[in-house]
Coordinates of C-alpha atoms in Angstrom, one line a residue:
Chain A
X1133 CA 34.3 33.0 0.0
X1134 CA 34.2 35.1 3.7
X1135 CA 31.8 37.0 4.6
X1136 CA 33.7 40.4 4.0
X1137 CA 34.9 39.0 0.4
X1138 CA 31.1 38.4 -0.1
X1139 CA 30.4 41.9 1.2
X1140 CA 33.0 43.4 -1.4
X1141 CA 31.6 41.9 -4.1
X1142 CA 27.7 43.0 -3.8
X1143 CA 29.7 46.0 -3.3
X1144 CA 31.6 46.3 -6.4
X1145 CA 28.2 45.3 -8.0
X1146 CA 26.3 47.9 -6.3
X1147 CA 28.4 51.5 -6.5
X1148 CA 28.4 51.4 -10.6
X1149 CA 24.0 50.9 -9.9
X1150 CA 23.9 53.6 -7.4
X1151 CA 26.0 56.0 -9.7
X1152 CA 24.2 56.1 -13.0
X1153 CA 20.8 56.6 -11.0
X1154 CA 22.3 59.7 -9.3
X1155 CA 23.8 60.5 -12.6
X1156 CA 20.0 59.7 -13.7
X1157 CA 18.8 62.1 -11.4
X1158 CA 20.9 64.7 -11.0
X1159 CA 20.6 64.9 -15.7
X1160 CA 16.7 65.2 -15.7
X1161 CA 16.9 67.6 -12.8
X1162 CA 19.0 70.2 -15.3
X1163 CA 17.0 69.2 -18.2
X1164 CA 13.8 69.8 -15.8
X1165 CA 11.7 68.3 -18.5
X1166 CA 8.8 65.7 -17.9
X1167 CA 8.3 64.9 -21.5
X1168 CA 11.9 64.4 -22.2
X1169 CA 13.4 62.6 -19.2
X1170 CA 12.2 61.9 -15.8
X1171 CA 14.2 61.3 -12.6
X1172 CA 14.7 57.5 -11.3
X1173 CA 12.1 58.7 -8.2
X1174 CA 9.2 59.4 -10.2
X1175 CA 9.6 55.9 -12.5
X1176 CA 9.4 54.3 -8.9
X1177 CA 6.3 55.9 -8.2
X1178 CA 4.9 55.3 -11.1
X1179 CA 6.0 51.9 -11.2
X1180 CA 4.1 51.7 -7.4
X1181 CA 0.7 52.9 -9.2
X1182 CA 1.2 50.2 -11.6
X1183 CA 1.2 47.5 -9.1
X1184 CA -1.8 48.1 -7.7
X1185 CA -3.8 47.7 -10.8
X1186 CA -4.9 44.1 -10.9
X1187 CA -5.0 45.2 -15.0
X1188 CA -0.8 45.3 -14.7
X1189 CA -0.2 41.6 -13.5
X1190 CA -2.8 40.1 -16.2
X1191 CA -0.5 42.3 -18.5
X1192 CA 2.6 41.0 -17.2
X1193 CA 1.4 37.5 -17.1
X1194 CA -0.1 37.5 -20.6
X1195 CA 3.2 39.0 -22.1
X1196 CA 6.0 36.4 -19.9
X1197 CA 3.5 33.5 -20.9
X1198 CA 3.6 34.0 -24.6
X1199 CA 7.7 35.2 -24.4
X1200 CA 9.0 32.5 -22.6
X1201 CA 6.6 29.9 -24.4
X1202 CA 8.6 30.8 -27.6
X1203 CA 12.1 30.8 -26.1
X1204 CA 10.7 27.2 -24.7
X1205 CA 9.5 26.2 -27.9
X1206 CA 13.2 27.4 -29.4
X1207 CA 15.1 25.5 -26.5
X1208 CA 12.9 21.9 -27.8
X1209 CA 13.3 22.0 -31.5
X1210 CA 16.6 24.0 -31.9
X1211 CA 17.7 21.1 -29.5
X1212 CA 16.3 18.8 -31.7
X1213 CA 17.1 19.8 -34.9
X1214 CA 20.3 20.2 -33.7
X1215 CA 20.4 16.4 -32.8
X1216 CA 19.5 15.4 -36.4
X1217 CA 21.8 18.2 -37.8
X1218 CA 25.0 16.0 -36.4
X1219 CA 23.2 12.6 -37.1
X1220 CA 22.3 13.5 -41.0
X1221 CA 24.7 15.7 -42.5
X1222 CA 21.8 16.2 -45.1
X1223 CA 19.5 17.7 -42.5
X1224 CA 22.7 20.1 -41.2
X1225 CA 23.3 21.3 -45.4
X1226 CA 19.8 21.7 -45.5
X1227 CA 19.0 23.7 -43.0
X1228 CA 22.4 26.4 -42.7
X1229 CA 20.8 28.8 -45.2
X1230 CA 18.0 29.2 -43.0
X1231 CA 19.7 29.8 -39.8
X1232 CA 21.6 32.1 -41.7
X1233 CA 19.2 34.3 -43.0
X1234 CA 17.0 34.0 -39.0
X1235 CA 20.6 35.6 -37.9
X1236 CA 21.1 38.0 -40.5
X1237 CA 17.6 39.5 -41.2
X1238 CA 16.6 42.4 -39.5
X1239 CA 13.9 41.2 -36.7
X1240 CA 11.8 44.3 -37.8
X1241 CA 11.1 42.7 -41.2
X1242 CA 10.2 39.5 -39.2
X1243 CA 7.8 41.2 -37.8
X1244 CA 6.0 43.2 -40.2
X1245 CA 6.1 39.6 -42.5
X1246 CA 4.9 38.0 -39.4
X1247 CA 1.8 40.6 -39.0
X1248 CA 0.7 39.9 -42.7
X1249 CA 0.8 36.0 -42.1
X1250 CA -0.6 36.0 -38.5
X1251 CA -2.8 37.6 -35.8
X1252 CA -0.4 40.0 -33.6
X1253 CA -1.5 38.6 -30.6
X1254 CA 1.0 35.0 -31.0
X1255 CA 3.5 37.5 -32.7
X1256 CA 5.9 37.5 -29.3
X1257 CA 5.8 34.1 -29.0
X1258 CA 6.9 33.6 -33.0
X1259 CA 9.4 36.5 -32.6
X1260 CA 10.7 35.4 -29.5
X1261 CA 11.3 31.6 -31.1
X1262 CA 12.8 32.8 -34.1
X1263 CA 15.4 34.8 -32.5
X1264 CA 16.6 32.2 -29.7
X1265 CA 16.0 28.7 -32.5
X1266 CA 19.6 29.7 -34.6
X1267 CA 21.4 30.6 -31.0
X1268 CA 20.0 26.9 -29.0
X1269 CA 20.6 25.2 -32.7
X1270 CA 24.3 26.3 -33.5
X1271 CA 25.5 25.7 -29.6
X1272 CA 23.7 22.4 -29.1
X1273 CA 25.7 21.2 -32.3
X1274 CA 28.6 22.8 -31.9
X1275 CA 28.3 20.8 -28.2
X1276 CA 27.6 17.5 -30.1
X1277 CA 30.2 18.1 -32.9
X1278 CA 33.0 19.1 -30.1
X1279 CA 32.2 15.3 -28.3
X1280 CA 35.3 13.5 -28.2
X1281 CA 35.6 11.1 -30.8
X1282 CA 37.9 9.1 -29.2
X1283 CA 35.1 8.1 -26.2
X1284 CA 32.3 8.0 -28.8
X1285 CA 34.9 5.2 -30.5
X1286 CA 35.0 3.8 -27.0
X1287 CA 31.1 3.8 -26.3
X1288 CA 31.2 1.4 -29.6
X1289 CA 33.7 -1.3 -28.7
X1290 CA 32.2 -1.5 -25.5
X1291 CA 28.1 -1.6 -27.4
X1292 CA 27.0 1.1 -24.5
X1293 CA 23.7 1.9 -25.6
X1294 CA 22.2 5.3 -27.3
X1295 CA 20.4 6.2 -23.9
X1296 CA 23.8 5.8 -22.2
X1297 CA 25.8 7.6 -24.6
X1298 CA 23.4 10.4 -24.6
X1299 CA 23.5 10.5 -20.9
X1300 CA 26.9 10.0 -20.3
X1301 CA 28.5 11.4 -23.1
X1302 CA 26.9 13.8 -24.8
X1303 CA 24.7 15.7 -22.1
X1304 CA 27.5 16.7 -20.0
X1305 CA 29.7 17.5 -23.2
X1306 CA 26.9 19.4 -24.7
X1307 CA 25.5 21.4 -21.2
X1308 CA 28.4 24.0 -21.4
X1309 CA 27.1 25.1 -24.9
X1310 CA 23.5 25.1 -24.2
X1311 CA 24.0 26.9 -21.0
X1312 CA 25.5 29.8 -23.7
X1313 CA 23.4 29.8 -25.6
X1314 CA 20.0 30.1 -22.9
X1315 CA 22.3 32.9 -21.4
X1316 CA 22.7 34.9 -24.7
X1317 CA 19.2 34.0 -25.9
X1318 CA 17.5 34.9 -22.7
X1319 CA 17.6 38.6 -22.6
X1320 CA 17.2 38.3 -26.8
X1321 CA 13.7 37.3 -26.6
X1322 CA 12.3 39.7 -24.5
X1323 CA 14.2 42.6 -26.5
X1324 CA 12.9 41.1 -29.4
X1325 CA 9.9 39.4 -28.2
X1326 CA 8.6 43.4 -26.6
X1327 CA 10.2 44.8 -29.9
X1328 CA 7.4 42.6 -31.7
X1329 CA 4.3 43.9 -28.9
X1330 CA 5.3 47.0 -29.5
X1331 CA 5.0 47.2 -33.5
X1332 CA 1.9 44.3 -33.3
X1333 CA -0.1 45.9 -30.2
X1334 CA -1.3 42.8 -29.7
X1335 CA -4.4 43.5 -27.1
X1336 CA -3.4 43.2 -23.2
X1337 CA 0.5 43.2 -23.7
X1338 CA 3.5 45.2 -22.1
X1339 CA 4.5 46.4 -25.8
X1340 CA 0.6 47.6 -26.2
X1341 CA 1.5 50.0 -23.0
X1342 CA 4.5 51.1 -23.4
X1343 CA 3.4 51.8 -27.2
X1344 CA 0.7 53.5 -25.5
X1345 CA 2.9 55.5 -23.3
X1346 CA 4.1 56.9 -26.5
X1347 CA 1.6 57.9 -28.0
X1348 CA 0.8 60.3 -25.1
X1349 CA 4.4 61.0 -24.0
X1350 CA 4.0 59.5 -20.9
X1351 CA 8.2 59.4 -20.1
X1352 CA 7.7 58.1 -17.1
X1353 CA 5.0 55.2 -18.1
X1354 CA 7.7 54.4 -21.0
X1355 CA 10.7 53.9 -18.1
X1356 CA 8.6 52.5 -15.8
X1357 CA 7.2 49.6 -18.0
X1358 CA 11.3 49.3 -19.4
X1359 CA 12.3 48.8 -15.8
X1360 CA 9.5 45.9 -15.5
X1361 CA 10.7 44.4 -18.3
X1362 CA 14.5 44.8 -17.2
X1363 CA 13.1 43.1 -13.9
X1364 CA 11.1 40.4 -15.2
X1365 CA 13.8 39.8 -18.0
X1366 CA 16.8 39.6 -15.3
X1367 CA 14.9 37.8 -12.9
X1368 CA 13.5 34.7 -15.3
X1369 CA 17.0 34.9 -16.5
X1370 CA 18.6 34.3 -12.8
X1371 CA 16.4 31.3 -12.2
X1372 CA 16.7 29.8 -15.2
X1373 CA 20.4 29.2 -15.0
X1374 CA 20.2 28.2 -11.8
X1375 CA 17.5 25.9 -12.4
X1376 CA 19.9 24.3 -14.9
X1377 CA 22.9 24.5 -13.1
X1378 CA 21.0 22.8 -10.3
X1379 CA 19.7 19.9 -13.2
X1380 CA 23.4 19.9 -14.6
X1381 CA 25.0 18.9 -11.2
X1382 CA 22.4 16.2 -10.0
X1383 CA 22.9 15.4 -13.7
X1384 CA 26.3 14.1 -13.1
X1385 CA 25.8 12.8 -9.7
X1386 CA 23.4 10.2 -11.4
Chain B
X1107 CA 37.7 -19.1 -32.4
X1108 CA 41.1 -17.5 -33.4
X1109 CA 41.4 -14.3 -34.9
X1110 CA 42.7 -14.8 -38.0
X1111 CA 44.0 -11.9 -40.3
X1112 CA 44.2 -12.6 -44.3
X1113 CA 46.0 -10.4 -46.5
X1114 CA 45.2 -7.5 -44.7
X1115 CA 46.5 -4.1 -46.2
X1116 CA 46.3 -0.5 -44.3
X1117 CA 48.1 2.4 -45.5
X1118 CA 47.6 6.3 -44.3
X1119 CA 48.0 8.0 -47.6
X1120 CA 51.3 7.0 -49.3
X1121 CA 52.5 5.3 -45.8
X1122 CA 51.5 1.4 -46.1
X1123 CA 51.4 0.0 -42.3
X1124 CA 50.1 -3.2 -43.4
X1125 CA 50.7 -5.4 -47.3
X1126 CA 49.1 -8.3 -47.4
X1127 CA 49.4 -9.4 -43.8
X1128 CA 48.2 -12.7 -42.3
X1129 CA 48.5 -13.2 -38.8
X1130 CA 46.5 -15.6 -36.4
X1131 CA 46.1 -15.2 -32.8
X1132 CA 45.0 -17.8 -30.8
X1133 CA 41.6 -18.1 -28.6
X1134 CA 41.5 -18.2 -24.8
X1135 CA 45.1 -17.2 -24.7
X1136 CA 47.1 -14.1 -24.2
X1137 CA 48.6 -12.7 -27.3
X1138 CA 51.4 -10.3 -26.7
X1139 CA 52.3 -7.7 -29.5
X1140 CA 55.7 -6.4 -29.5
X1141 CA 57.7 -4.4 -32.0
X1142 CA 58.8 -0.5 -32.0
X1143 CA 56.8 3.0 -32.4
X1144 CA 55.5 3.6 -36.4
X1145 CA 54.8 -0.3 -36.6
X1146 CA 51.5 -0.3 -36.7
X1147 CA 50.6 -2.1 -33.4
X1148 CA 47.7 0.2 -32.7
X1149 CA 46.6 -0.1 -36.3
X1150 CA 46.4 -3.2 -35.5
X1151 CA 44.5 -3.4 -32.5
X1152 CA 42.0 -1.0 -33.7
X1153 CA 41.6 -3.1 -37.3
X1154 CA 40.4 -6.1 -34.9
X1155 CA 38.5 -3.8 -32.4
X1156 CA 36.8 -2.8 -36.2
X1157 CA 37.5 1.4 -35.4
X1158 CA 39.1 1.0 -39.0
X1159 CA 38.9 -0.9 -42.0
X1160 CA 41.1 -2.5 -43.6
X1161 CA 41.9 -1.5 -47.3
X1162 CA 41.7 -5.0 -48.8
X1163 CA 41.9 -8.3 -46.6
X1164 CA 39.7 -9.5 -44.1
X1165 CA 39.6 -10.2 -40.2
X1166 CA 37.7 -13.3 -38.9
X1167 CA 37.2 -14.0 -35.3
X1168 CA 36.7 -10.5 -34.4
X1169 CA 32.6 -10.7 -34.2
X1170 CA 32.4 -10.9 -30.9
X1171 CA 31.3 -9.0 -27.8
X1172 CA 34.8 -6.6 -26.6
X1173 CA 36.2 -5.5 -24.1
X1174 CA 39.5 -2.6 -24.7
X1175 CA 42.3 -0.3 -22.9
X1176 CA 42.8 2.4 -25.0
X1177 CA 46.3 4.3 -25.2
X1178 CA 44.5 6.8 -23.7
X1179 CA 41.7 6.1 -21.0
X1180 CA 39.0 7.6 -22.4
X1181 CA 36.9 7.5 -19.7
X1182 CA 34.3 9.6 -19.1
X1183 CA 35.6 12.9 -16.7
X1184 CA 32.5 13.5 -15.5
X1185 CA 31.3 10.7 -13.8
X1186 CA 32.7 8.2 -10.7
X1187 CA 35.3 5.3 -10.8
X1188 CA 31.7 3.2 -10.4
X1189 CA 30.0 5.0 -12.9
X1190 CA 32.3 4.4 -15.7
X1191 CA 32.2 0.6 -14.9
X1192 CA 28.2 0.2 -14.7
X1193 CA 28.7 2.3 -18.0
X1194 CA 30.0 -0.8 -19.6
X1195 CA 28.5 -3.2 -17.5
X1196 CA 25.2 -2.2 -15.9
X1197 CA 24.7 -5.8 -14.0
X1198 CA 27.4 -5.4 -11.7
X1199 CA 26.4 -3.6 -8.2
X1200 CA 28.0 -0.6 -6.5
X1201 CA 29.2 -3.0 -3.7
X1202 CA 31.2 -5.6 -6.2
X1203 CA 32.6 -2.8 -7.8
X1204 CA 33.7 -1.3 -5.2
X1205 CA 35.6 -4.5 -3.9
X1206 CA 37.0 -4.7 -7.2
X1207 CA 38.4 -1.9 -6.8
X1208 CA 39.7 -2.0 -3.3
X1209 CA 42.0 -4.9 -4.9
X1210 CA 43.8 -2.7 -7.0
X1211 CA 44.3 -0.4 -4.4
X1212 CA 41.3 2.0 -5.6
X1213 CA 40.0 2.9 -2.2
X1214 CA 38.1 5.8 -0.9
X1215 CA 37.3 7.5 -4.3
X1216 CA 34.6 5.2 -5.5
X1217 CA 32.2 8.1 -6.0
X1218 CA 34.8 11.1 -7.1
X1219 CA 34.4 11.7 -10.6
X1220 CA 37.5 11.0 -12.0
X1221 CA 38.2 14.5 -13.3
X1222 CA 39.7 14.5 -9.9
X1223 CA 41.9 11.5 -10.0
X1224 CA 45.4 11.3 -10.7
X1225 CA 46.6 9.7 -13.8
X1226 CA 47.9 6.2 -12.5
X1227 CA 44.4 6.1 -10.6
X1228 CA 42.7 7.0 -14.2
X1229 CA 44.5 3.9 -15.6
X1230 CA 43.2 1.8 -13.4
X1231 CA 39.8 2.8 -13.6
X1232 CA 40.0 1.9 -17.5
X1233 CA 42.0 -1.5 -17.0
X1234 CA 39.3 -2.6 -14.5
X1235 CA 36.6 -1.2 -16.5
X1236 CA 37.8 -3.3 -19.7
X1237 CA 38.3 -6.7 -17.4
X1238 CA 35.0 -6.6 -15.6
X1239 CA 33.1 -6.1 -18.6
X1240 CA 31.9 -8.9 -19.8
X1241 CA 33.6 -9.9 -23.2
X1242 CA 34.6 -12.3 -25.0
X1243 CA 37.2 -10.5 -26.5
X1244 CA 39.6 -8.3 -24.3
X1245 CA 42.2 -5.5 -26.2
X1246 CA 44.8 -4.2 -24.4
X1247 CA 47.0 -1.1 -25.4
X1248 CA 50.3 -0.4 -23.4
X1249 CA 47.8 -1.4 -20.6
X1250 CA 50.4 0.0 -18.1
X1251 CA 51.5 3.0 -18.8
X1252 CA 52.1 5.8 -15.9
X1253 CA 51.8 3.0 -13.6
X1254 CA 54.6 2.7 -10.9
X1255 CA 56.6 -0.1 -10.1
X1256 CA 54.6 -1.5 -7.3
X1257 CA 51.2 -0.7 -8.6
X1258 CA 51.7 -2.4 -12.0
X1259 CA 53.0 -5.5 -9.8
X1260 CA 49.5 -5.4 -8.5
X1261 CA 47.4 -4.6 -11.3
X1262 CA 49.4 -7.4 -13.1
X1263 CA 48.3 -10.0 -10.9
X1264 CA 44.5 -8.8 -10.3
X1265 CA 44.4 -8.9 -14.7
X1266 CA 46.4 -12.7 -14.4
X1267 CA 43.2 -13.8 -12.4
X1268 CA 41.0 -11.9 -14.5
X1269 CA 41.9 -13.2 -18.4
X1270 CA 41.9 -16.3 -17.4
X1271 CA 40.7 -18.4 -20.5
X1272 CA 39.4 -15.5 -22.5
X1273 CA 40.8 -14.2 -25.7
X1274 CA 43.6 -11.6 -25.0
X1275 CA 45.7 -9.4 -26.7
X1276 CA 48.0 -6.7 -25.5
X1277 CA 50.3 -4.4 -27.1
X1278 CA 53.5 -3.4 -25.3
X1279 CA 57.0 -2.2 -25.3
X1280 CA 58.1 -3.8 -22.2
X1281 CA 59.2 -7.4 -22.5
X1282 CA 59.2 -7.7 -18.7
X1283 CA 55.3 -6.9 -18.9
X1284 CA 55.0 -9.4 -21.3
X1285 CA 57.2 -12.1 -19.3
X1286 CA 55.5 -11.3 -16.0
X1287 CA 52.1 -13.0 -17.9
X1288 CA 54.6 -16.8 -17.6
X1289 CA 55.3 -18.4 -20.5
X1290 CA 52.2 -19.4 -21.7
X1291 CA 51.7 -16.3 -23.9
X1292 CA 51.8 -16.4 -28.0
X1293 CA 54.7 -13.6 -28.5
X1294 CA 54.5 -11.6 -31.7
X1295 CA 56.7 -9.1 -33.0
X1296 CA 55.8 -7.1 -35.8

């Protein structure tokens, strides 16, 4: 890709951006109302105040830490489970009925069954496992199902062991699918994983302040704390896949 | 010892392949397996490579450490020419491989993933994975297909030097593959 392609394509990215702030800005001008909507200038500022407080990072931190522990936590046993699913087919029977009813339920009743059972302040991490275990379970197994048979039949005349199959035939067979499923899953855990802060108020989280901002109709708080959570959500989810793109191709050079 | 086949019955559904077939192939020598499509000859291969069972019978002989060349050559896209040989046999260096290689006129593509091969280079990648592993037992199945003239020439000769006194047998349509072995070869037709 040239330069001027490259150019053209932050481009393309960046006019839709630049529209639906003006668009932003230009609406909460005619509706001139701070309680109602605020323009995309005074989130910034806002968002600049918040910054400065050494009280927003620890906020930040403490909410990240327990969200991304559960989609972790998610990515390991759904993984795992997974695994065993396409060993036993007793494990897989076993288990469909409650992947099924993790994707169908509503997350809200999660939560409120979560608050009864547990202290709201590991509810993010719980809500945020729950929602990405069925996506990192069904694409890890799909990814193991959809393995050619006809090289796992060649792995067996030729007694290559389980470490080598697993490296060399399953792993790349199964990265597409688990890349899919950390994409999807990704921006699902911190929708859900706020979702939960928000109705929990666990003490020191982003979903306290934003539930906060509610309470005293601060607009601008509410959009500002969104746009962090857009950011943070965005960014973790930029590095991630490239993280694993980056493991995925030394993977295969091995 | 020979791989022997007693009684051996294999039938897809209502389609019987195999009734109570006996058939002994002899050790350290090239068997060659002729006989036209529907036969049964890759039934037959993959009954003594043990990928299927047979419905009533039993194989003898076949307990041993293999070696195969698949119809297809299921190797694995994503890694190198070298790669897919250390799969099956982890002893052998980069270097020897490579020189193995170079014989069958594999040169300059040791560390390509062979995604990116063409499919007579594929081929060769899975003959000279199945002859450098170290087996006792060594399965060949239309070993030459989408090979050209001069290429299977080569390969031919490389795999002559290669079988030497091990337990061999090839399926194939092409009676001047199975004459360019010599004469020392147990022909069956089936």
């Amino acid at each position: 890709m040239d330069v001027k392609e490259k150019k053209n394509r932050r481009l393309s990215y960046l006019w839709p951006v630049i529209f639906w702030l003006l668009l932003w800005h230009i609406v909460s001008i005619i509706i001139d109302s701070k309680l109602i909507l605020v323009s995309p200038l005074t989130v910034v500022g806002h968002l600049f105040v918040f910054i400065k407080e050494a009280e927003f990072w620890s906020t930040v931190l403490s909410s990240f830490v327990k969200i991304i522990g559960g989609f972790l936590l998610a990515l390991l046993t759904g993984s795992m489970w997974a695994a065993l699913s396409a060993k036993y087919k007793g494990i897989k029977q076993l288990l469909w009925p409650v992947i099924l009813a993790i994707k169908t339920v509503p997350v809200a009743s999660f939560i409120i069954l979560a608050l009864f059972w547990f202290s709201s302040q590991n509810l993010s991490v719980f809500i945020s496992f729950l929602m990405v275990f069925p996506i990192i379970y069904t694409n890890v197994l799909k990814g193991i199902e959809e393995t050619d048979e006809k090289l796992v039949e060649m792995a067996e005349v030729f007694q290559i062991s389980s470490i080598n199959k697993i490296r060399s035939l399953y792993i790349p067979q199964i990265m597409p699918y688990f890349r899919a499923g950390c994409s999807i899953s990704l921006g699902l855990c911190w929708k859900s994983g706020i979702a939960a802060e928000v109705i929990g108020m666990p003490a020191g989280s982003m979903g306290e302040r934003l539930q906060q901002a509610k309470v005293y109709w601060e607009t601008a708080d509410v959009l500002a704390w969104t746009v962090v959570i857009v950011i943070i959500s965005l960014v973790f989810e930029l590095l991630f896949l490239k993280i694993l793109d980056k493991i995925t191709a030394w993977w295969e050079r091995m | 010892m020979d791989i022997l086949l007693h009684n051996v019955s294999k039938a897809y559904g209502e389609k019987i392949i195999f009734h109570r077939y006996c058939l002994s192939l002899p050790e350290h020598k090239l068997s060659v397996i002729m006989g036209s499509s529907g036969k049964g000859k890759t039934t037959l291969l993959h009954l003594i490579l043990g990928l299927q069972k047979p419905d009533s019978g039993e194989i003898k002989g076949n307990r041993v450490r293999k070696s195969a060349v698949f119809q297809e050559d299921r190797l694995c896209m994503n890694l190198s020419a070298v790669g897919n040989i250390r799969l099956v046999n982890p002893k052998l260096t980069k270097e020897a491989i490579e020189e193995e290689m170079k014989k069958i006129g594999l040169k300059n593509c040791f560390h390509q993933p062979v995604r990116e091969f063409s499919g007579g280079m594929k081929r060769r990648v899975a003959i000279l994975r199945a002859l450098l592993c170290e087996a006792e037992l060594l399965v060949l199945d239309e070993p030459f297909q989408g090979l050209d003239k001069d290429t299977k020439e080569t390969v031919i000769e490389y795999m002559k030097e290669k079988i030497e006194n091990k337990t061999v047998i090839m399926v194939t349509h092409d009676q001047k593959e199975a004459e360019a072995f010599g004469e020392n070869i147990h022909l069956i037709t089936i």
